């Protein structure tokens, strides 16, 4: 049985050669390996850099540092050509100087509108409102003390149409609610791993350094 299965491919090859009128070859079939591998492809694509990118070997050791300027074949705009590489007779040097002057003037004076006045973006601090009465502030405090979960800072700010900062100042949360929030935070931090705990401690340390002006 094993001989029959092994001789079947050979018989099929001989039959195919006989049908085409060719003399059957008894040479063994061998596979050829190409260069389609990662290492060989990298070696084939590895091209030596141009001479202009190589350091000057004629200078004595140790050679001084030098700046390599290898601009493209086409002439670039002053925005893409370094100002130090432009010769004094190049007209692009004057254009680059004008562009620098215009940029400095725009940055100093700020963006202007067609009328010539500086642009101002609307902010809530520019137009403060004092529309809440003492009764409304007292109602805000009572709601905050009654149910701080339902009447959160955002909910009270939406109800009375004011900022959240004003709610935090006028109607602070009761001490029991703050203690409950601190307890929930401690339970949450107890489930942290070593990496997250170390990251939070490092964040606190960097914040303290920033507040002291040492960062």
PDB file of C-alpha atoms in Angstrom:
ATOM      1  CA  UNK A   1       0.000   0.000   0.000  1.00  0.00           C
ATOM      2  CA  UNK A   2       2.823   2.389   0.872  1.00  0.00           C
ATOM      3  CA  UNK A   3       4.675   1.613  -2.360  1.00  0.00           C
ATOM      4  CA  UNK A   4       1.553   2.263  -4.420  1.00  0.00           C
ATOM      5  CA  UNK A   5       0.983   5.670  -2.831  1.00  0.00           C
ATOM      6  CA  UNK A   6       4.649   6.588  -3.308  1.00  0.00           C
ATOM      7  CA  UNK A   7       4.757   5.460  -6.945  1.00  0.00           C
ATOM      8  CA  UNK A   8       1.571   7.287  -7.896  1.00  0.00           C
ATOM      9  CA  UNK A   9       3.195  10.764  -8.308  1.00  0.00           C
ATOM     10  CA  UNK A  10       6.030   9.284 -10.384  1.00  0.00           C
ATOM     11  CA  UNK A  11       3.608   7.490 -12.694  1.00  0.00           C
ATOM     12  CA  UNK A  12       1.575  10.658 -13.187  1.00  0.00           C
ATOM     13  CA  UNK A  13       4.724  12.564 -14.188  1.00  0.00           C
ATOM     14  CA  UNK A  14       5.740   9.872 -16.680  1.00  0.00           C
ATOM     15  CA  UNK A  15       2.261   9.786 -18.192  1.00  0.00           C
ATOM     16  CA  UNK A  16       2.199  13.574 -18.601  1.00  0.00           C
ATOM     17  CA  UNK A  17       5.595  13.512 -20.330  1.00  0.00           C
ATOM     18  CA  UNK A  18       4.455  10.753 -22.688  1.00  0.00           C
ATOM     19  CA  UNK A  19       1.337  12.697 -23.676  1.00  0.00           C
ATOM     20  CA  UNK A  20       3.415  15.737 -24.629  1.00  0.00           C
ATOM     21  CA  UNK A  21       5.933  13.661 -26.555  1.00  0.00           C
ATOM     22  CA  UNK A  22       8.819  14.487 -24.271  1.00  0.00           C
ATOM     23  CA  UNK A  23      11.499  12.242 -22.915  1.00  0.00           C
ATOM     24  CA  UNK A  24      10.904  11.727 -19.206  1.00  0.00           C
ATOM     25  CA  UNK A  25      13.667  13.063 -16.989  1.00  0.00           C
ATOM     26  CA  UNK A  26      14.704  11.003 -14.030  1.00  0.00           C
ATOM     27  CA  UNK A  27      16.484  13.872 -12.246  1.00  0.00           C
ATOM     28  CA  UNK A  28      15.188  14.581  -8.760  1.00  0.00           C
ATOM     29  CA  UNK A  29      12.893  17.561  -8.250  1.00  0.00           C
ATOM     30  CA  UNK A  30      14.576  20.287  -6.180  1.00  0.00           C
ATOM     31  CA  UNK A  31      13.157  23.538  -4.817  1.00  0.00           C
ATOM     32  CA  UNK A  32      14.912  26.867  -5.293  1.00  0.00           C
ATOM     33  CA  UNK A  33      14.980  29.450  -2.542  1.00  0.00           C
ATOM     34  CA  UNK A  34      14.557  33.108  -3.362  1.00  0.00           C
ATOM     35  CA  UNK A  35      15.709  36.165  -1.479  1.00  0.00           C
ATOM     36  CA  UNK A  36      12.230  37.086  -0.251  1.00  0.00           C
ATOM     37  CA  UNK A  37      13.132  37.232   3.421  1.00  0.00           C
ATOM     38  CA  UNK A  38      13.183  40.173   5.781  1.00  0.00           C
ATOM     39  CA  UNK A  39      16.920  40.193   6.426  1.00  0.00           C
ATOM     40  CA  UNK A  40      17.875  39.798   2.763  1.00  0.00           C
ATOM     41  CA  UNK A  41      15.394  42.457   1.664  1.00  0.00           C
ATOM     42  CA  UNK A  42      16.855  44.895   4.186  1.00  0.00           C
ATOM     43  CA  UNK A  43      20.358  44.213   2.941  1.00  0.00           C
ATOM     44  CA  UNK A  44      19.229  44.674  -0.658  1.00  0.00           C
ATOM     45  CA  UNK A  45      17.578  48.015   0.116  1.00  0.00           C
ATOM     46  CA  UNK A  46      20.399  49.309   2.280  1.00  0.00           C
ATOM     47  CA  UNK A  47      21.943  52.142   0.285  1.00  0.00           C
ATOM     48  CA  UNK A  48      24.938  54.112   1.425  1.00  0.00           C
ATOM     49  CA  UNK A  49      24.270  57.806   2.167  1.00  0.00           C
ATOM     50  CA  UNK A  50      25.361  60.514  -0.200  1.00  0.00           C
ATOM     51  CA  UNK A  51      28.798  62.038   0.232  1.00  0.00           C
ATOM     52  CA  UNK A  52      27.291  65.388   1.205  1.00  0.00           C
ATOM     53  CA  UNK A  53      25.764  63.810   4.317  1.00  0.00           C
ATOM     54  CA  UNK A  54      29.040  62.278   5.477  1.00  0.00           C
ATOM     55  CA  UNK A  55      31.405  64.196   7.779  1.00  0.00           C
ATOM     56  CA  UNK A  56      34.614  65.666   6.465  1.00  0.00           C
ATOM     57  CA  UNK A  57      37.400  63.115   6.954  1.00  0.00           C
ATOM     58  CA  UNK A  58      40.150  65.419   5.740  1.00  0.00           C
ATOM     59  CA  UNK A  59      40.234  67.460   8.950  1.00  0.00           C
ATOM     60  CA  UNK A  60      42.482  66.376  11.769  1.00  0.00           C
ATOM     61  CA  UNK A  61      40.972  64.516  14.675  1.00  0.00           C
ATOM     62  CA  UNK A  62      39.039  65.676  16.594  1.00  0.00           C
ATOM     63  CA  UNK A  63      37.186  67.560  13.861  1.00  0.00           C
ATOM     64  CA  UNK A  64      34.986  70.508  14.746  1.00  0.00           C
ATOM     65  CA  UNK A  65      31.208  70.250  14.486  1.00  0.00           C
ATOM     66  CA  UNK A  66      29.740  71.490  11.234  1.00  0.00           C
ATOM     67  CA  UNK A  67      26.273  72.101   9.823  1.00  0.00           C
ATOM     68  CA  UNK A  68      25.387  70.105   6.722  1.00  0.00           C
ATOM     69  CA  UNK A  69      23.244  72.007   4.223  1.00  0.00           C
ATOM     70  CA  UNK A  70      21.868  69.804   1.477  1.00  0.00           C
ATOM     71  CA  UNK A  71      18.986  71.757  -0.119  1.00  0.00           C
ATOM     72  CA  UNK A  72      16.779  70.157  -2.776  1.00  0.00           C
ATOM     73  CA  UNK A  73      17.327  70.671  -6.466  1.00  0.00           C
ATOM     74  CA  UNK A  74      14.335  73.010  -6.793  1.00  0.00           C
ATOM     75  CA  UNK A  75      14.378  76.446  -5.214  1.00  0.00           C
ATOM     76  CA  UNK A  76      12.312  76.479  -2.051  1.00  0.00           C
ATOM     77  CA  UNK A  77      10.364  79.340  -0.550  1.00  0.00           C
ATOM     78  CA  UNK A  78      11.786  81.467   2.284  1.00  0.00           C
ATOM     79  CA  UNK A  79       9.524  79.584   4.687  1.00  0.00           C
ATOM     80  CA  UNK A  80      11.374  76.320   4.038  1.00  0.00           C
ATOM     81  CA  UNK A  81      14.932  77.609   3.610  1.00  0.00           C
ATOM     82  CA  UNK A  82      16.819  78.396   6.836  1.00  0.00           C
ATOM     83  CA  UNK A  83      17.634  82.070   7.170  1.00  0.00           C
ATOM     84  CA  UNK A  84      21.281  81.343   8.037  1.00  0.00           C
ATOM     85  CA  UNK A  85      21.818  79.467   4.772  1.00  0.00           C
ATOM     86  CA  UNK A  86      20.635  82.352   2.564  1.00  0.00           C
ATOM     87  CA  UNK A  87      23.498  84.414   1.108  1.00  0.00           C
ATOM     88  CA  UNK A  88      23.454  88.174   1.494  1.00  0.00           C
ATOM     89  CA  UNK A  89      22.789  88.668  -2.237  1.00  0.00           C
ATOM     90  CA  UNK A  90      19.819  86.291  -2.294  1.00  0.00           C
ATOM     91  CA  UNK A  91      16.474  88.126  -2.749  1.00  0.00           C
ATOM     92  CA  UNK A  92      14.813  85.526  -0.551  1.00  0.00           C
ATOM     93  CA  UNK A  93      16.742  86.936   2.407  1.00  0.00           C
ATOM     94  CA  UNK A  94      14.891  90.249   2.136  1.00  0.00           C
ATOM     95  CA  UNK A  95      11.595  88.402   1.737  1.00  0.00           C
ATOM     96  CA  UNK A  96      12.306  86.361   4.851  1.00  0.00           C
ATOM     97  CA  UNK A  97      13.175  89.538   6.770  1.00  0.00           C
ATOM     98  CA  UNK A  98       9.869  91.121   5.719  1.00  0.00           C
ATOM     99  CA  UNK A  99       7.975  88.001   6.768  1.00  0.00           C
ATOM    100  CA  UNK A 100       9.677  88.035  10.170  1.00  0.00           C
ATOM    101  CA  UNK A 101       8.851  91.696  10.676  1.00  0.00           C
ATOM    102  CA  UNK A 102       5.211  91.155   9.729  1.00  0.00           C
ATOM    103  CA  UNK A 103       4.917  88.185  12.072  1.00  0.00           C
ATOM    104  CA  UNK A 104       6.458  90.139  14.956  1.00  0.00           C
ATOM    105  CA  UNK A 105       4.138  93.104  14.404  1.00  0.00           C
ATOM    106  CA  UNK A 106       1.066  90.873  14.260  1.00  0.00           C
ATOM    107  CA  UNK A 107       2.078  89.041  17.418  1.00  0.00           C
ATOM    108  CA  UNK A 108       2.739  92.277  19.307  1.00  0.00           C
ATOM    109  CA  UNK A 109      -0.422  94.129  18.344  1.00  0.00           C
ATOM    110  CA  UNK A 110      -2.670  91.075  18.192  1.00  0.00           C
ATOM    111  CA  UNK A 111      -5.200  90.143  15.509  1.00  0.00           C
ATOM    112  CA  UNK A 112      -7.394  93.005  14.359  1.00  0.00           C
ATOM    113  CA  UNK A 113     -10.716  93.207  12.579  1.00  0.00           C
ATOM    114  CA  UNK A 114     -11.500  95.212   9.481  1.00  0.00           C
ATOM    115  CA  UNK A 115     -12.314  98.227  11.655  1.00  0.00           C
ATOM    116  CA  UNK A 116      -8.839  98.227  13.185  1.00  0.00           C
ATOM    117  CA  UNK A 117      -9.864  97.267  16.731  1.00  0.00           C
ATOM    118  CA  UNK A 118      -8.432  94.227  18.465  1.00  0.00           C
ATOM    119  CA  UNK A 119     -10.576  91.111  18.522  1.00  0.00           C
ATOM    120  CA  UNK A 120     -12.163  90.242  21.845  1.00  0.00           C
ATOM    121  CA  UNK A 121     -13.804  86.950  22.582  1.00  0.00           C
ATOM    122  CA  UNK A 122     -16.931  87.008  24.764  1.00  0.00           C
ATOM    123  CA  UNK A 123     -16.411  85.747  28.280  1.00  0.00           C
ATOM    124  CA  UNK A 124     -18.802  85.435  31.193  1.00  0.00           C
ATOM    125  CA  UNK A 125     -16.460  87.450  33.396  1.00  0.00           C
ATOM    126  CA  UNK A 126     -16.789  90.447  31.045  1.00  0.00           C
ATOM    127  CA  UNK A 127     -20.550  90.629  31.617  1.00  0.00           C
ATOM    128  CA  UNK A 128     -21.317  89.617  35.226  1.00  0.00           C
ATOM    129  CA  UNK A 129     -24.926  89.231  36.266  1.00  0.00           C
ATOM    130  CA  UNK A 130     -26.392  89.831  39.702  1.00  0.00           C
ATOM    131  CA  UNK A 131     -29.873  88.468  39.101  1.00  0.00           C
ATOM    132  CA  UNK A 132     -30.218  86.203  42.156  1.00  0.00           C
ATOM    133  CA  UNK A 133     -31.989  87.545  45.189  1.00  0.00           C
ATOM    134  CA  UNK A 134     -31.390  86.642  48.826  1.00  0.00           C
ATOM    135  CA  UNK A 135     -34.454  84.366  48.826  1.00  0.00           C
ATOM    136  CA  UNK A 136     -33.132  82.431  45.830  1.00  0.00           C
ATOM    137  CA  UNK A 137     -29.730  82.006  47.454  1.00  0.00           C
ATOM    138  CA  UNK A 138     -31.426  80.730  50.622  1.00  0.00           C
ATOM    139  CA  UNK A 139     -33.494  78.300  48.545  1.00  0.00           C
ATOM    140  CA  UNK A 140     -30.306  77.110  46.860  1.00  0.00           C
ATOM    141  CA  UNK A 141     -28.705  76.428  50.243  1.00  0.00           C
ATOM    142  CA  UNK A 142     -31.752  74.554  51.519  1.00  0.00           C
ATOM    143  CA  UNK A 143     -31.913  72.349  48.427  1.00  0.00           C
ATOM    144  CA  UNK A 144     -28.218  71.623  48.678  1.00  0.00           C
ATOM    145  CA  UNK A 145     -28.505  70.690  52.353  1.00  0.00           C
ATOM    146  CA  UNK A 146     -31.672  68.623  51.822  1.00  0.00           C
ATOM    147  CA  UNK A 147     -30.412  66.290  49.059  1.00  0.00           C
ATOM    148  CA  UNK A 148     -26.847  66.971  47.883  1.00  0.00           C
ATOM    149  CA  UNK A 149     -26.894  64.004  45.485  1.00  0.00           C
ATOM    150  CA  UNK A 150     -29.958  65.148  43.561  1.00  0.00           C
ATOM    151  CA  UNK A 151     -29.177  68.850  43.820  1.00  0.00           C
ATOM    152  CA  UNK A 152     -25.563  68.764  42.792  1.00  0.00           C
ATOM    153  CA  UNK A 153     -23.524  71.787  41.792  1.00  0.00           C
ATOM    154  CA  UNK A 154     -24.362  71.359  38.108  1.00  0.00           C
ATOM    155  CA  UNK A 155     -28.080  70.851  38.822  1.00  0.00           C
ATOM    156  CA  UNK A 156     -28.298  73.988  40.960  1.00  0.00           C
ATOM    157  CA  UNK A 157     -26.385  75.994  38.357  1.00  0.00           C
ATOM    158  CA  UNK A 158     -28.898  74.947  35.693  1.00  0.00           C
ATOM    159  CA  UNK A 159     -31.895  75.658  37.937  1.00  0.00           C
ATOM    160  CA  UNK A 160     -30.852  79.161  38.989  1.00  0.00           C
ATOM    161  CA  UNK A 161     -29.016  80.023  35.735  1.00  0.00           C
ATOM    162  CA  UNK A 162     -25.693  80.845  37.355  1.00  0.00           C
ATOM    163  CA  UNK A 163     -22.138  79.568  37.319  1.00  0.00           C
ATOM    164  CA  UNK A 164     -20.993  76.489  39.199  1.00  0.00           C
ATOM    165  CA  UNK A 165     -18.368  78.546  41.010  1.00  0.00           C
ATOM    166  CA  UNK A 166     -21.094  80.714  42.515  1.00  0.00           C
ATOM    167  CA  UNK A 167     -22.980  77.600  43.653  1.00  0.00           C
ATOM    168  CA  UNK A 168     -19.869  76.236  45.353  1.00  0.00           C
ATOM    169  CA  UNK A 169     -19.363  79.552  47.163  1.00  0.00           C
ATOM    170  CA  UNK A 170     -22.981  80.311  48.091  1.00  0.00           C
ATOM    171  CA  UNK A 171     -24.211  76.774  48.839  1.00  0.00           C
ATOM    172  CA  UNK A 172     -21.377  74.473  49.912  1.00  0.00           C
ATOM    173  CA  UNK A 173     -22.059  70.804  50.528  1.00  0.00           C
ATOM    174  CA  UNK A 174     -22.776  69.681  54.114  1.00  0.00           C
ATOM    175  CA  UNK A 175     -20.041  68.048  56.152  1.00  0.00           C
ATOM    176  CA  UNK A 176     -21.764  64.639  56.080  1.00  0.00           C
ATOM    177  CA  UNK A 177     -21.819  64.650  52.290  1.00  0.00           C
ATOM    178  CA  UNK A 178     -18.136  65.604  52.117  1.00  0.00           C
ATOM    179  CA  UNK A 179     -17.256  62.799  54.524  1.00  0.00           C
ATOM    180  CA  UNK A 180     -19.259  60.331  52.410  1.00  0.00           C
ATOM    181  CA  UNK A 181     -17.444  61.462  49.263  1.00  0.00           C
ATOM    182  CA  UNK A 182     -14.081  61.070  51.001  1.00  0.00           C
ATOM    183  CA  UNK A 183     -15.038  57.552  52.091  1.00  0.00           C
ATOM    184  CA  UNK A 184     -16.043  56.614  48.558  1.00  0.00           C
ATOM    185  CA  UNK A 185     -12.746  57.972  47.279  1.00  0.00           C
ATOM    186  CA  UNK A 186     -10.811  55.910  49.828  1.00  0.00           C
ATOM    187  CA  UNK A 187     -12.654  52.745  48.771  1.00  0.00           C
ATOM    188  CA  UNK A 188     -11.898  53.532  45.149  1.00  0.00           C
ATOM    189  CA  UNK A 189      -8.215  54.099  45.857  1.00  0.00           C
ATOM    190  CA  UNK A 190      -8.015  50.854  47.854  1.00  0.00           C
ATOM    191  CA  UNK A 191      -8.656  48.915  44.638  1.00  0.00           C
ATOM    192  CA  UNK A 192      -5.784  50.595  42.812  1.00  0.00           C
ATOM    193  CA  UNK A 193      -2.626  48.732  41.949  1.00  0.00           C
ATOM    194  CA  UNK A 194       0.947  49.715  42.642  1.00  0.00           C
ATOM    195  CA  UNK A 195       1.421  51.526  39.331  1.00  0.00           C
ATOM    196  CA  UNK A 196      -1.688  53.677  39.639  1.00  0.00           C
ATOM    197  CA  UNK A 197      -0.930  54.519  43.261  1.00  0.00           C
ATOM    198  CA  UNK A 198       2.631  55.531  42.403  1.00  0.00           C
ATOM    199  CA  UNK A 199       1.376  57.609  39.468  1.00  0.00           C
ATOM    200  CA  UNK A 200      -1.102  59.462  41.693  1.00  0.00           C
ATOM    201  CA  UNK A 201       1.568  60.160  44.316  1.00  0.00           C
ATOM    202  CA  UNK A 202       3.920  61.442  41.635  1.00  0.00           C
ATOM    203  CA  UNK A 203       1.143  63.657  40.300  1.00  0.00           C
ATOM    204  CA  UNK A 204       0.576  65.169  43.749  1.00  0.00           C
ATOM    205  CA  UNK A 205       4.303  65.740  44.170  1.00  0.00           C
ATOM    206  CA  UNK A 206       4.576  67.514  40.807  1.00  0.00           C
ATOM    207  CA  UNK A 207       1.549  69.671  41.663  1.00  0.00           C
ATOM    208  CA  UNK A 208       3.177  70.767  44.922  1.00  0.00           C
ATOM    209  CA  UNK A 209       6.405  71.580  43.087  1.00  0.00           C
ATOM    210  CA  UNK A 210       4.468  73.627  40.536  1.00  0.00           C
ATOM    211  CA  UNK A 211       2.627  75.593  43.228  1.00  0.00           C
ATOM    212  CA  UNK A 212       5.940  76.393  44.918  1.00  0.00           C
ATOM    213  CA  UNK A 213       7.460  77.447  41.596  1.00  0.00           C
ATOM    214  CA  UNK A 214      10.107  74.717  41.655  1.00  0.00           C
ATOM    215  CA  UNK A 215       8.959  72.867  38.541  1.00  0.00           C
TER     216      UNK A 215
END
